[in-house]
């Protein structure tokens, strides 16, 4: 046997082992660096990476997004595009702080301050550095190619400076203001939270809270009281008003309690009035004896938004503990009592409740109300309640001073910008529009520590000084610069400046900024917007020193790479990163920062449930990589539509391995037979040289069709389309071309070998972006003299496929598929030849021999199938609403067979024409026939068997059994054998011995005894 040119393949791939070996080869051969150099100077494709927070190991949901980013990077690289490949790490803010607090065992802001802000900041940086390295290794293992040594970190001084410039710009436009309002507040984190941080469904949980119905005695109306309902007992000591719906009806029951009559339809009411008639009445507050309540006059106010779906129809109003309540205080000039501090504890002025948390006051409040006969009922309720997006603590409302950017002037430009963006899936474009139309002003301030220091210096003279850069800070500073090691607290807090209005010394406000400012600015900070000259290592400043070598480019570079051609993140980022980068880019550049968006849903387990460690269904990324392999994971990520939650699990992974094995076996088939035949293809001669065989011409055209379809899928950012095309192509390749060509491979047909080699090589190039490891492994097996990696081979350029030929073979395959269905219903094996097949509705005139061979029939006829019983029923969900009362008449006529079959799957019944989707069609075979139909095609198999057919069927069974034994007993493909069969098969050997010998590579067939034996010849 000639020296094999192809490295033999095992029966199945060891994905994790293969991938580890390929990672080593890529590193040793510097494959990624060669790709970048190869594409340098090519047309640019700009991508901006949404930064991932480096505070924990990555999970399988992160693997989803990273895979999609890598797939389209690799595809664009195959097309010859130059890319930046810059990875981003979100590296400051609550994400990091909360994890460091857990690590250090700290439980409050007071404990952080006692620990020391400088030490805390360094611990935050250490955590980011540690997990940035861990995540980098995880994503390398996943196969993602990025410029890992030049990542951007959002805590870099450069990034912070660019945000300062943005804030100075919005201040100059008059959009920046300090607002006094009620805001969602996390008592554990001790800070307010913005609307876009908290808007997602994931930030609500089903929680159990007290449910209290409380009396508010009316002044001057003895024995009468209002009854209100609350699930937040801690807010009752801050009550100042009660709200009613003006046009609703209210009634006084026999106990003298006023409630909305609609809420109590069975109640007897001695008096009924409109809500407007109750407005202005005064009542005794539930905790008037507390010092904080001194001077408060409690009264009834009107509010159109009072709900009659729950409670009593009378709402307790505490402006210091609720956003809507606070707005009502402005309308009705109500006093505002703020009952809790930043840690959620009751302030002085609230008697024995002082110092207690909002949970700890529940029992004392209930007991006090009960003692004073103000408690109507105390139970509990389970309801959806907001929790902190970072630490999951239930939120409260506090009235505080926060810094905001007004959205009024930028809302319309942002909507106009979004109109220019192409979204995948397209329905998410409307979600972005909806968010922009309804977004409030941007709350940018947080009362925390390791975050963007807001460059605001408030002076007693009323001047707000906003610093726009470190250079400006150094120019205006009067003290503290000598210790400023980076632009973070506590070092920045020590820098004082001179007020530009009155020349007084001013210190910075203590707040830090919203983390989405950090991520939103990266289109400017990483690309060198307005930077006059390129600065090597100029991005890696401040806390980023030593973690990255990223340069700060010049403005010309920004002009080349802005806006991004494409960005991609999860759907929840619509209100987060997509929003913040849009807000900042339109403010600074007047232009949308991205042209196309791919967004996707969450990752669930394989049963469609969210993953939770407590449920035992969570999968760690590292475990999945080692048990499944990266390619299998990437297949799962890419084969499901992004508009639906992605299912992920080990059972699904095994199914992927099984499906991929068909392609692997196709390559192995070529390798085995090519080595036997001494086939030596050359990369320089890529292409099917001899297409005289119709099947070879079809495979070449089918391969071209796959390339074109995959190109459309990649260009549309639809990996699911690429994978769907791939699986259909592999089915055609394996179950049609290879199976129908087996005898040619046995017979040293170089045209078949070359055509199959061409098809496999081209398909590897197409699939390489999605399955980068195994495709490169197989590439190096099949193309030893070509580019050393499939990722350096470029995208295959092919001619427009012959759609006519492809349509013909598709019709043939459809007929064969229906023929197999008919055989299946009959119980007759495919190895048993039959006499006749009748085909109706398919033009396969030039391929009758192929159909006969595939279905093992002696004769194929084209014409009407008369061996059919046709039954037609109404598709009730479709026809019912359409026909109404006439449906019964139509059903009766169909059941009686009183209909006419029309072309295209339509039917005429009682004067109506019914479309294919409006009927259910069943075709059954008459006695002695098996029938199958679909898509307007019907086939009928004659099931009659005679002695000649039965003997031929026995020959096929023997061939199948012998070839299975050859494999089981370890015979090589080329081994010739001596076959011994039983005396019972003497007639079989006499009639079909030569044919059987050819099929099993037997040099001799002996008839002896009653056992089947194989010996090497």
Short mmCIF file of N, CA, C and O in Angstrom, two decimals, residues 583-684:
data_model
loop_
_atom_site.label_atom_id
_atom_site.label_comp_id
_atom_site.label_asym_id
_atom_site.label_seq_id
_atom_site.Cartn_x
_atom_site.Cartn_y
_atom_site.Cartn_z
N UNK A 583 -26.27 57.44 24.02
CA UNK A 583 -26.43 58.74 24.68
C UNK A 583 -25.14 59.55 24.57
O UNK A 583 -25.15 60.74 24.19
N UNK A 584 -24.02 58.91 24.85
CA UNK A 584 -22.75 59.63 24.90
C UNK A 584 -22.23 59.97 23.51
O UNK A 584 -21.69 61.05 23.27
N UNK A 585 -22.42 59.05 22.55
CA UNK A 585 -21.93 59.30 21.20
C UNK A 585 -22.72 60.40 20.51
O UNK A 585 -22.14 61.25 19.82
N UNK A 586 -24.01 60.38 20.67
CA UNK A 586 -24.82 61.42 20.02
C UNK A 586 -24.56 62.77 20.67
O UNK A 586 -24.56 63.81 20.01
N UNK A 587 -24.27 62.77 21.97
CA UNK A 587 -23.90 64.02 22.63
C UNK A 587 -22.59 64.57 22.09
O UNK A 587 -22.48 65.75 21.75
N UNK A 588 -21.58 63.72 21.99
CA UNK A 588 -20.23 64.18 21.64
C UNK A 588 -20.00 64.29 20.13
O UNK A 588 -19.33 65.23 19.67
N UNK A 589 -20.54 63.33 19.37
CA UNK A 589 -20.23 63.29 17.94
C UNK A 589 -21.44 63.53 17.05
O UNK A 589 -21.29 63.66 15.83
N UNK A 590 -22.63 63.55 17.65
CA UNK A 590 -23.83 63.75 16.87
C UNK A 590 -24.14 62.59 15.95
O UNK A 590 -24.82 62.76 14.93
N UNK A 591 -23.66 61.39 16.30
CA UNK A 591 -23.78 60.25 15.40
C UNK A 591 -23.96 58.97 16.21
O UNK A 591 -23.39 58.83 17.30
N UNK A 592 -24.77 58.05 15.69
CA UNK A 592 -24.96 56.75 16.33
C UNK A 592 -23.63 56.00 16.34
O UNK A 592 -22.91 55.97 15.34
N UNK A 593 -23.27 55.36 17.47
CA UNK A 593 -21.94 54.73 17.56
C UNK A 593 -21.85 53.35 16.92
O UNK A 593 -20.76 52.79 16.86
N UNK A 594 -22.96 52.79 16.45
CA UNK A 594 -22.93 51.47 15.84
C UNK A 594 -23.95 51.41 14.71
O UNK A 594 -24.97 52.09 14.73
N UNK A 595 -23.62 50.58 13.69
CA UNK A 595 -24.48 50.45 12.53
C UNK A 595 -25.41 49.25 12.62
O UNK A 595 -26.53 49.29 12.14
N UNK A 596 -24.88 48.17 13.19
CA UNK A 596 -25.67 46.95 13.30
C UNK A 596 -25.52 46.38 14.70
O UNK A 596 -24.47 46.53 15.34
N UNK A 597 -26.58 45.71 15.16
CA UNK A 597 -26.59 45.12 16.50
C UNK A 597 -27.09 43.69 16.41
O UNK A 597 -28.09 43.41 15.73
N UNK A 598 -26.40 42.79 17.08
CA UNK A 598 -26.93 41.45 17.33
C UNK A 598 -27.15 41.32 18.83
O UNK A 598 -26.23 41.52 19.62
N UNK A 599 -28.37 41.00 19.21
CA UNK A 599 -28.65 40.80 20.63
C UNK A 599 -29.33 39.45 20.80
O UNK A 599 -29.85 38.87 19.84
N UNK A 600 -29.32 38.93 22.00
CA UNK A 600 -29.73 37.54 22.22
C UNK A 600 -30.26 37.39 23.64
O UNK A 600 -30.08 38.28 24.49
N UNK A 601 -30.94 36.28 23.88
CA UNK A 601 -31.60 36.05 25.17
C UNK A 601 -30.70 35.27 26.13
O UNK A 601 -29.56 34.94 25.82
N UNK A 602 -31.24 34.96 27.29
CA UNK A 602 -30.48 34.30 28.34
C UNK A 602 -30.22 32.83 28.01
O UNK A 602 -30.82 32.25 27.11
N UNK A 603 -29.33 32.23 28.80
CA UNK A 603 -29.03 30.80 28.69
C UNK A 603 -29.77 30.07 29.81
O UNK A 603 -29.62 30.39 30.99
N UNK A 604 -30.59 29.07 29.41
CA UNK A 604 -31.31 28.22 30.36
C UNK A 604 -30.73 26.81 30.30
O UNK A 604 -29.90 26.50 29.44
N UNK A 605 -31.20 25.94 31.18
CA UNK A 605 -30.74 24.56 31.10
C UNK A 605 -31.47 23.86 29.96
O UNK A 605 -32.33 24.44 29.29
N UNK A 606 -31.15 22.59 29.72
CA UNK A 606 -31.70 21.92 28.54
C UNK A 606 -33.18 21.63 28.67
O UNK A 606 -33.83 21.27 27.67
N UNK A 607 -33.75 21.81 29.86
CA UNK A 607 -35.20 21.65 30.04
C UNK A 607 -35.94 22.98 29.99
O UNK A 607 -37.15 23.01 30.22
N UNK A 608 -35.21 24.06 29.72
CA UNK A 608 -35.86 25.35 29.61
C UNK A 608 -36.03 26.08 30.93
O UNK A 608 -36.82 27.04 31.01
N UNK A 609 -35.27 25.69 31.96
CA UNK A 609 -35.34 26.37 33.26
C UNK A 609 -34.10 27.24 33.44
O UNK A 609 -33.03 26.93 32.92
N UNK A 610 -34.26 28.32 34.18
CA UNK A 610 -33.09 29.13 34.53
C UNK A 610 -32.11 28.28 35.32
O UNK A 610 -32.50 27.37 36.05
N UNK A 611 -30.83 28.59 35.17
CA UNK A 611 -29.81 27.84 35.90
C UNK A 611 -29.59 28.46 37.28
O UNK A 611 -29.39 29.66 37.40
N UNK A 612 -29.64 27.62 38.30
CA UNK A 612 -29.35 28.05 39.67
C UNK A 612 -28.57 26.95 40.37
O UNK A 612 -28.93 25.77 40.28
N UNK A 613 -27.54 27.33 41.07
CA UNK A 613 -26.75 26.34 41.80
C UNK A 613 -27.62 25.60 42.81
O UNK A 613 -27.48 24.40 43.02
N UNK A 614 -28.55 26.31 43.46
CA UNK A 614 -29.40 25.69 44.47
C UNK A 614 -30.34 24.65 43.87
O UNK A 614 -30.81 23.76 44.56
N UNK A 615 -30.62 24.77 42.56
CA UNK A 615 -31.48 23.78 41.90
C UNK A 615 -30.68 22.60 41.36
O UNK A 615 -31.25 21.63 40.87
N UNK A 616 -29.34 22.73 41.39
CA UNK A 616 -28.50 21.65 40.90
C UNK A 616 -28.40 21.57 39.39
O UNK A 616 -27.93 20.56 38.86
N UNK A 617 -28.83 22.61 38.67
CA UNK A 617 -28.79 22.55 37.21
C UNK A 617 -27.81 23.56 36.61
O UNK A 617 -27.79 23.74 35.39
N UNK A 618 -27.03 24.23 37.46
CA UNK A 618 -26.05 25.19 36.95
C UNK A 618 -24.85 24.45 36.38
O UNK A 618 -24.43 23.41 36.91
N UNK A 619 -24.29 24.97 35.29
CA UNK A 619 -23.12 24.39 34.66
C UNK A 619 -22.01 25.43 34.65
O UNK A 619 -22.21 26.55 34.16
N UNK A 620 -20.85 25.08 35.18
CA UNK A 620 -19.72 25.99 35.17
C UNK A 620 -19.06 25.97 33.79
O UNK A 620 -18.97 24.92 33.14
N UNK A 621 -18.58 27.13 33.36
CA UNK A 621 -17.96 27.23 32.04
C UNK A 621 -16.76 26.28 31.91
O UNK A 621 -16.62 25.57 30.91
N UNK A 622 -15.91 26.26 32.92
CA UNK A 622 -14.73 25.40 32.85
C UNK A 622 -15.11 23.93 32.76
O UNK A 622 -14.50 23.15 32.03
N UNK A 623 -16.15 23.53 33.51
CA UNK A 623 -16.59 22.14 33.45
C UNK A 623 -17.12 21.80 32.06
O UNK A 623 -16.84 20.72 31.53
N UNK A 624 -17.89 22.72 31.49
CA UNK A 624 -18.44 22.47 30.15
C UNK A 624 -17.33 22.35 29.12
O UNK A 624 -17.37 21.49 28.23
N UNK A 625 -16.32 23.20 29.24
CA UNK A 625 -15.21 23.15 28.28
C UNK A 625 -14.49 21.81 28.34
O UNK A 625 -14.08 21.27 27.30
N UNK A 626 -14.34 21.25 29.52
CA UNK A 626 -13.61 20.00 29.65
C UNK A 626 -14.47 18.78 29.37
O UNK A 626 -13.98 17.77 28.90
N UNK A 627 -15.77 18.87 29.63
CA UNK A 627 -16.64 17.70 29.40
C UNK A 627 -17.22 17.68 27.99
O UNK A 627 -17.35 16.63 27.38
N UNK A 628 -17.58 18.86 27.48
CA UNK A 628 -18.17 18.94 26.14
C UNK A 628 -17.12 19.21 25.08
O UNK A 628 -17.12 18.61 24.01
N UNK A 629 -16.26 20.17 25.40
CA UNK A 629 -15.37 20.73 24.39
C UNK A 629 -15.93 22.04 23.87
O UNK A 629 -17.14 22.25 23.83
N UNK A 630 -15.04 22.94 23.51
CA UNK A 630 -15.45 24.27 23.07
C UNK A 630 -16.28 24.23 21.79
O UNK A 630 -17.27 24.95 21.64
N UNK A 631 -15.89 23.37 20.84
CA UNK A 631 -16.63 23.32 19.57
C UNK A 631 -18.07 22.88 19.79
O UNK A 631 -18.99 23.40 19.16
N UNK A 632 -18.27 21.91 20.67
CA UNK A 632 -19.63 21.45 20.95
C UNK A 632 -20.44 22.57 21.59
O UNK A 632 -21.62 22.79 21.27
N UNK A 633 -19.82 23.30 22.51
CA UNK A 633 -20.49 24.44 23.12
C UNK A 633 -20.86 25.48 22.07
O UNK A 633 -21.97 26.01 22.06
N UNK A 634 -19.93 25.75 21.19
CA UNK A 634 -20.16 26.77 20.16
C UNK A 634 -21.28 26.33 19.21
O UNK A 634 -22.08 27.14 18.75
N UNK A 635 -21.34 25.03 18.92
CA UNK A 635 -22.44 24.51 18.11
C UNK A 635 -23.77 24.82 18.81
O UNK A 635 -24.73 25.29 18.18
N UNK A 636 -23.85 24.52 20.11
CA UNK A 636 -25.08 24.78 20.86
C UNK A 636 -25.43 26.27 20.84
O UNK A 636 -26.59 26.65 20.66
N UNK A 637 -24.43 27.12 21.04
CA UNK A 637 -24.67 28.56 21.06
C UNK A 637 -25.16 29.07 19.70
O UNK A 637 -25.95 30.01 19.64
N UNK A 638 -24.66 28.47 18.62
CA UNK A 638 -24.91 29.02 17.29
C UNK A 638 -26.09 28.38 16.57
O UNK A 638 -26.50 28.89 15.53
N UNK A 639 -26.64 27.31 17.10
CA UNK A 639 -27.68 26.59 16.37
C UNK A 639 -29.08 26.91 16.87
O UNK A 639 -30.05 26.32 16.41
N UNK A 640 -29.19 27.85 17.81
CA UNK A 640 -30.50 28.21 18.35
C UNK A 640 -30.77 29.69 18.10
O UNK A 640 -29.87 30.51 18.18
N UNK A 641 -32.03 30.04 17.81
CA UNK A 641 -32.36 31.43 17.45
C UNK A 641 -32.12 32.39 18.61
O UNK A 641 -32.46 32.08 19.76
N UNK A 642 -31.53 33.56 18.34
CA UNK A 642 -31.20 34.49 19.43
C UNK A 642 -32.42 35.14 20.07
O UNK A 642 -32.30 35.72 21.15
N UNK A 643 -33.57 35.03 19.45
CA UNK A 643 -34.77 35.66 20.00
C UNK A 643 -35.42 34.81 21.08
O UNK A 643 -36.41 35.24 21.69
N UNK A 644 -34.89 33.62 21.33
CA UNK A 644 -35.46 32.73 22.34
C UNK A 644 -34.38 32.36 23.36
O UNK A 644 -33.19 32.34 23.02
N UNK A 645 -34.79 32.08 24.61
CA UNK A 645 -33.79 31.61 25.58
C UNK A 645 -33.05 30.40 25.04
O UNK A 645 -33.64 29.49 24.47
N UNK A 646 -31.74 30.39 25.21
CA UNK A 646 -30.90 29.33 24.66
C UNK A 646 -30.83 28.18 25.65
O UNK A 646 -30.55 28.39 26.83
N UNK A 647 -31.08 26.99 25.17
CA UNK A 647 -31.01 25.81 26.04
C UNK A 647 -29.61 25.20 25.94
O UNK A 647 -29.04 25.11 24.86
N UNK A 648 -29.14 24.75 27.11
CA UNK A 648 -27.73 24.32 27.19
C UNK A 648 -27.62 23.22 28.23
O UNK A 648 -28.11 23.37 29.36
N UNK A 649 -26.99 22.10 27.85
CA UNK A 649 -26.81 21.03 28.82
C UNK A 649 -26.02 19.88 28.25
O UNK A 649 -25.76 19.80 27.04
N UNK A 650 -25.65 18.96 29.12
CA UNK A 650 -24.79 17.85 28.71
C UNK A 650 -25.52 16.86 27.81
O UNK A 650 -24.91 16.25 26.92
N UNK A 651 -26.82 16.68 28.01
CA UNK A 651 -27.57 15.81 27.13
C UNK A 651 -27.61 16.36 25.71
O UNK A 651 -27.43 15.62 24.73
N UNK A 652 -27.82 17.67 25.59
CA UNK A 652 -27.81 18.32 24.28
C UNK A 652 -26.41 18.22 23.65
O UNK A 652 -26.28 18.06 22.43
N UNK A 653 -25.39 18.29 24.49
CA UNK A 653 -24.02 18.20 23.98
C UNK A 653 -23.77 16.83 23.36
O UNK A 653 -23.12 16.73 22.30
N UNK A 654 -24.27 15.77 23.98
CA UNK A 654 -24.10 14.44 23.41
C UNK A 654 -24.80 14.33 22.06
O UNK A 654 -24.31 13.68 21.13
N UNK A 655 -25.96 14.97 21.94
CA UNK A 655 -26.67 14.96 20.66
C UNK A 655 -25.87 15.70 19.59
O UNK A 655 -25.81 15.27 18.43
N UNK A 656 -25.24 16.81 19.96
CA UNK A 656 -24.40 17.54 19.02
C UNK A 656 -23.24 16.67 18.55
O UNK A 656 -22.91 16.62 17.36
N UNK A 657 -22.60 15.97 19.49
CA UNK A 657 -21.49 15.09 19.12
C UNK A 657 -21.95 14.02 18.13
O UNK A 657 -21.24 13.68 17.18
N UNK A 658 -23.14 13.49 18.38
CA UNK A 658 -23.67 12.46 17.47
C UNK A 658 -23.91 13.05 16.08
O UNK A 658 -23.56 12.43 15.06
N UNK A 659 -24.47 14.24 16.03
CA UNK A 659 -24.76 14.86 14.73
C UNK A 659 -23.48 15.24 14.00
O UNK A 659 -23.37 15.09 12.78
N UNK A 660 -22.49 15.72 14.75
CA UNK A 660 -21.23 16.10 14.10
C UNK A 660 -20.49 14.88 13.57
O UNK A 660 -19.73 14.96 12.61
N UNK A 661 -20.73 13.73 14.20
CA UNK A 661 -20.02 12.52 13.80
C UNK A 661 -20.27 12.16 12.34
O UNK A 661 -19.42 11.56 11.69
N UNK A 662 -21.43 12.55 11.81
CA UNK A 662 -21.71 12.28 10.39
C UNK A 662 -20.69 12.99 9.51
O UNK A 662 -20.17 12.41 8.55
N UNK A 663 -20.38 14.24 9.85
CA UNK A 663 -19.39 14.97 9.07
C UNK A 663 -17.99 14.39 9.29
O UNK A 663 -17.21 14.20 8.35
N UNK A 664 -17.68 14.10 10.56
CA UNK A 664 -16.38 13.50 10.88
C UNK A 664 -16.19 12.20 10.09
O UNK A 664 -15.13 11.96 9.51
N UNK A 665 -17.23 11.37 10.06
CA UNK A 665 -17.13 10.11 9.34
C UNK A 665 -16.97 10.30 7.84
O UNK A 665 -16.34 9.48 7.16
N UNK A 666 -17.53 11.39 7.32
CA UNK A 666 -17.36 11.69 5.90
C UNK A 666 -15.90 11.99 5.60
O UNK A 666 -15.35 11.55 4.58
N UNK A 667 -15.28 12.77 6.48
CA UNK A 667 -13.85 13.06 6.29
C UNK A 667 -13.02 11.79 6.46
O UNK A 667 -12.11 11.51 5.68
N UNK A 668 -13.35 11.02 7.48
CA UNK A 668 -12.61 9.76 7.72
C UNK A 668 -12.76 8.82 6.52
O UNK A 668 -11.80 8.14 6.13
N UNK A 669 -13.94 8.77 5.94
CA UNK A 669 -14.17 7.94 4.76
C UNK A 669 -13.21 8.33 3.64
O UNK A 669 -12.55 7.48 3.03
N UNK A 670 -13.11 9.65 3.39
CA UNK A 670 -12.19 10.11 2.35
C UNK A 670 -10.74 9.76 2.71
O UNK A 670 -9.98 9.25 1.88
N UNK A 671 -10.37 10.02 3.94
CA UNK A 671 -8.98 9.77 4.38
C UNK A 671 -8.63 8.29 4.19
O UNK A 671 -7.57 7.94 3.64
N UNK A 672 -9.53 7.42 4.64
CA UNK A 672 -9.25 5.98 4.56
C UNK A 672 -9.09 5.53 3.11
O UNK A 672 -8.12 4.82 2.76
N UNK A 673 -10.02 5.91 2.27
CA UNK A 673 -9.96 5.43 0.88
C UNK A 673 -8.88 6.16 0.08
O UNK A 673 -8.25 5.57 -0.81
N UNK A 674 -8.65 7.43 0.39
CA UNK A 674 -7.58 8.16 -0.31
C UNK A 674 -6.23 7.54 0.00
O UNK A 674 -5.36 7.42 -0.89
N UNK A 675 -6.02 7.15 1.25
CA UNK A 675 -4.75 6.51 1.62
C UNK A 675 -4.59 5.15 0.94
O UNK A 675 -3.50 4.77 0.52
N UNK A 676 -5.70 4.42 0.83
CA UNK A 676 -5.64 3.12 0.15
C UNK A 676 -5.29 3.31 -1.32
O UNK A 676 -4.47 2.57 -1.88
N UNK A 677 -5.91 4.31 -1.95
CA UNK A 677 -5.73 4.51 -3.40
C UNK A 677 -4.50 5.35 -3.74
O UNK A 677 -4.16 5.50 -4.92
N UNK A 678 -3.84 5.92 -2.72
CA UNK A 678 -2.68 6.77 -3.00
C UNK A 678 -3.05 8.10 -3.63
O UNK A 678 -2.27 8.69 -4.37
N UNK A 679 -4.23 8.59 -3.28
CA UNK A 679 -4.73 9.87 -3.83
C UNK A 679 -3.96 11.03 -3.19
O UNK A 679 -3.89 11.14 -1.98
N UNK A 680 -3.39 11.91 -4.03
CA UNK A 680 -2.59 13.03 -3.53
C UNK A 680 -3.07 14.34 -4.15
O UNK A 680 -2.56 14.77 -5.18
N UNK A 681 -4.06 14.98 -3.55
CA UNK A 681 -4.53 16.25 -4.10
C UNK A 681 -3.56 17.38 -3.79
O UNK A 681 -2.76 17.29 -2.86
N UNK A 682 -3.65 18.44 -4.57
CA UNK A 682 -2.79 19.61 -4.35
C UNK A 682 -3.65 20.84 -4.11
O UNK A 682 -4.63 21.08 -4.83
N UNK A 683 -3.29 21.62 -3.07
CA UNK A 683 -4.02 22.85 -2.77
C UNK A 683 -4.05 23.78 -3.98
O UNK A 683 -5.07 24.44 -4.23
N UNK A 684 -2.97 23.81 -4.72
CA UNK A 684 -2.91 24.71 -5.88
C UNK A 684 -3.89 24.30 -6.97
O UNK A 684 -4.20 25.10 -7.86
#
